[in-house]
XYZ file of N, CA, C and O in Angstrom:
272
model
N 1.705 -12.263 19.122
C 2.755 -11.320 18.810
C 2.674 -10.976 17.324
O 2.321 -11.793 16.500
N 3.033 -9.757 16.995
C 2.958 -9.286 15.626
C 4.214 -8.485 15.300
O 4.793 -7.843 16.157
N 4.654 -8.549 14.043
C 5.754 -7.711 13.596
C 5.182 -6.615 12.726
O 4.027 -6.684 12.304
N 5.974 -5.614 12.439
C 5.488 -4.488 11.642
C 4.983 -5.000 10.298
O 5.689 -5.700 9.588
N 3.754 -4.646 9.975
C 3.166 -5.006 8.697
C 2.580 -6.401 8.639
O 1.926 -6.746 7.685
N 2.838 -7.225 9.646
C 2.315 -8.584 9.654
C 1.398 -8.738 10.857
O 1.842 -8.673 11.990
N 0.109 -8.933 10.601
C -0.827 -9.020 11.715
C -0.685 -10.335 12.478
O -0.076 -11.287 11.999
N -1.263 -10.378 13.642
C -1.294 -11.599 14.441
C -2.009 -12.689 13.648
O -2.861 -12.397 12.814
N -1.681 -13.953 13.881
C -2.264 -15.044 13.087
C -3.788 -15.070 13.034
O -4.356 -15.521 12.054
N -4.463 -14.593 14.045
C -5.922 -14.619 14.055
C -6.536 -13.512 13.199
O -7.743 -13.461 13.028
N -5.733 -12.623 12.655
C -6.242 -11.522 11.838
C -6.693 -12.032 10.474
O -6.184 -13.014 9.957
N -7.618 -11.309 9.888
C -8.076 -11.648 8.539
C -7.396 -10.727 7.534
O -6.886 -9.666 7.907
N -7.399 -11.102 6.261
C -6.804 -10.225 5.243
C -7.404 -8.819 5.253
O -6.702 -7.850 4.976
N -8.664 -8.704 5.595
C -9.309 -7.390 5.631
C -8.700 -6.488 6.700
O -8.869 -5.267 6.655
N -7.972 -7.080 7.659
C -7.303 -6.302 8.703
C -5.916 -5.834 8.272
O -5.231 -5.162 9.033
N -5.503 -6.226 7.076
C -4.145 -5.938 6.593
C -4.138 -4.804 5.578
O -5.112 -4.587 4.863
N -3.021 -4.126 5.509
C -2.797 -3.103 4.494
C -1.408 -3.306 3.919
O -0.432 -3.414 4.655
N -1.322 -3.371 2.610
C -0.035 -3.501 1.925
C 0.357 -2.135 1.383
O -0.489 -1.409 0.851
N 1.610 -1.792 1.534
C 2.145 -0.566 0.938
C 3.053 -1.006 -0.199
O 4.008 -1.752 0.025
N 2.731 -0.584 -1.401
C 3.512 -1.005 -2.555
C 3.743 0.132 -3.529
O 3.039 1.137 -3.511
N 4.733 -0.080 -4.396
C 5.070 0.970 -5.364
C 4.880 0.518 -6.814
O 5.376 1.147 -7.727
N 4.150 -0.576 -7.009
C 3.894 -1.033 -8.373
C 2.445 -1.487 -8.505
O 1.819 -1.899 -7.522
N 1.912 -1.416 -9.721
C 0.545 -1.889 -9.931
C 0.362 -3.347 -9.507
O -0.693 -3.714 -8.992
N 1.381 -4.182 -9.701
C 1.254 -5.588 -9.302
C 1.145 -5.722 -7.787
O 0.465 -6.632 -7.291
N 1.768 -4.831 -7.028
C 1.617 -4.827 -5.565
C 0.164 -4.553 -5.185
O -0.394 -5.207 -4.301
N -0.431 -3.590 -5.851
C -1.816 -3.206 -5.561
C -2.759 -4.359 -5.892
O -3.638 -4.714 -5.102
N -2.555 -4.960 -7.055
C -3.397 -6.080 -7.468
C -3.245 -7.272 -6.527
O -4.223 -7.947 -6.197
N -2.029 -7.546 -6.073
C -1.796 -8.656 -5.145
C -2.491 -8.412 -3.810
O -3.099 -9.322 -3.242
N -2.415 -7.186 -3.311
C -3.082 -6.863 -2.048
C -4.579 -7.104 -2.157
O -5.189 -7.717 -1.282
N -5.175 -6.626 -3.224
C -6.618 -6.793 -3.396
C -6.994 -8.254 -3.630
O -8.032 -8.704 -3.150
N -6.147 -9.004 -4.328
C -6.416 -10.438 -4.529
C -6.403 -11.179 -3.199
O -7.150 -12.143 -3.012
N -5.583 -10.715 -2.285
C -5.485 -11.303 -0.944
C -6.646 -10.864 -0.049
O -6.946 -11.489 0.946
N -7.284 -9.752 -0.434
C -8.389 -9.221 0.361
C -7.975 -8.096 1.291
O -8.710 -7.728 2.200
N -6.785 -7.548 1.057
C -6.259 -6.468 1.901
C -6.444 -5.118 1.217
O -6.663 -5.034 0.009
N -6.318 -4.073 2.019
C -6.290 -2.712 1.468
C -4.901 -2.481 0.855
O -3.944 -3.148 1.216
N -4.812 -1.507 -0.040
C -3.544 -1.219 -0.704
C -3.279 0.279 -0.730
O -4.113 1.058 -1.186
N -2.114 0.652 -0.239
C -1.642 2.032 -0.316
C -0.529 2.059 -1.347
O 0.441 1.299 -1.251
N -0.673 2.918 -2.334
C 0.363 3.065 -3.344
C 1.356 4.133 -2.935
O 0.973 5.200 -2.463
N 2.636 3.829 -3.118
C 3.700 4.794 -2.859
C 4.269 5.211 -4.217
O 5.001 4.455 -4.862
N 3.913 6.396 -4.654
C 4.344 6.915 -5.955
C 5.695 7.592 -5.794
O 5.791 8.804 -5.632
N 6.746 6.780 -5.844
C 8.091 7.281 -5.572
C 8.823 7.778 -6.816
O 9.966 8.220 -6.713
N 8.175 7.723 -7.969
C 8.791 8.192 -9.211
C 7.729 8.856 -10.076
O 6.540 8.554 -9.940
N 8.133 9.729 -10.986
C 7.159 10.381 -11.876
C 6.336 9.337 -12.640
O 6.858 8.315 -13.087
N 5.054 9.599 -12.760
C 4.161 8.733 -13.507
C 3.524 7.621 -12.687
O 2.551 7.003 -13.123
N 4.068 7.348 -11.507
C 3.528 6.251 -10.705
C 2.187 6.576 -10.062
O 1.387 5.676 -9.832
N 1.937 7.844 -9.755
C 0.669 8.202 -9.127
C -0.494 7.705 -9.980
O -1.400 7.027 -9.496
N -0.456 8.015 -11.252
C -1.533 7.607 -12.163
C -1.582 6.088 -12.316
O -2.661 5.496 -12.302
N -0.439 5.441 -12.434
C -0.412 3.981 -12.589
C -0.997 3.292 -11.365
O -1.757 2.317 -11.489
N -0.641 3.758 -10.177
C -1.134 3.144 -8.947
C -2.628 3.415 -8.758
O -3.377 2.539 -8.310
N -3.048 4.605 -9.108
C -4.473 4.939 -9.049
C -5.259 4.055 -10.009
O -6.292 3.492 -9.644
N -4.767 3.913 -11.221
C -5.443 3.083 -12.228
C -5.463 1.611 -11.824
O -6.363 0.875 -12.230
N -4.475 1.181 -11.046
C -4.428 -0.205 -10.576
C -5.430 -0.454 -9.454
O -5.647 -1.600 -9.065
N -6.014 0.619 -8.908
C -7.040 0.472 -7.882
C -6.580 0.696 -6.464
O -7.260 0.288 -5.521
N -5.431 1.355 -6.284
C -4.961 1.638 -4.917
C -6.039 2.371 -4.132
O -6.731 3.235 -4.672
N -6.184 1.995 -2.869
C -7.179 2.646 -2.016
C -6.799 4.095 -1.746
O -7.673 4.941 -1.568
N -5.520 4.361 -1.713
C -4.989 5.724 -1.616
C -3.570 5.691 -2.159
O -2.939 4.637 -2.217
N -3.074 6.847 -2.582
C -1.720 6.942 -3.120
C -1.035 8.132 -2.465
O -1.620 9.207 -2.345
N 0.201 7.924 -2.034
C 0.998 8.995 -1.435
C 2.281 9.167 -2.237
O 2.872 8.185 -2.693
N 2.704 10.391 -2.388
C 3.949 10.670 -3.102
C 5.119 10.886 -2.155
O 6.254 11.001 -2.605
N 4.837 10.964 -0.867
C 5.889 11.134 0.137
C 5.762 10.008 1.158
O 4.699 9.842 1.769
N 6.827 9.258 1.346
C 6.789 8.133 2.279
C 6.451 8.578 3.684
O 5.774 7.860 4.422
N 6.846 9.775 4.056
C 6.573 10.285 5.385
C 5.074 10.385 5.666
O 4.638 10.244 6.806
N 4.282 10.626 4.622
C 2.833 10.685 4.796
C 2.267 9.327 5.196
O 1.263 9.244 5.886
N 2.930 8.279 4.747
C 2.501 6.927 5.100
C 3.030 6.538 6.468
O 2.273 6.104 7.334
N 4.312 6.701 6.675
C 4.935 6.228 7.913
C 4.465 7.015 9.134
O 4.434 6.473 10.240
N 4.066 8.242 8.948
C 3.605 9.035 10.096
C 2.280 8.520 10.638
O 1.898 8.840 11.760
N 1.562 7.725 9.848
C 0.275 7.175 10.271
C 0.387 5.772 10.860
O -0.599 5.218 11.314
N 1.564 5.181 10.809
C 1.725 3.818 11.324
C 1.825 3.802 12.833
O 2.253 4.668 13.463
């Protein structure tokens, strides 16, 4: 059984994706071995999240949630 955002116990970190709105979220996801989607919910965050190494960055939450 799995809950939203939390894979089944047999999953590996590479099967996970973290959605975060801060550079530390992006760095934590990558340290864990997961992909990272940045949510740029305020001015200036797009560049900060991109510079932190986000695999992709969205400025509208709907763009992220519509793919879940």
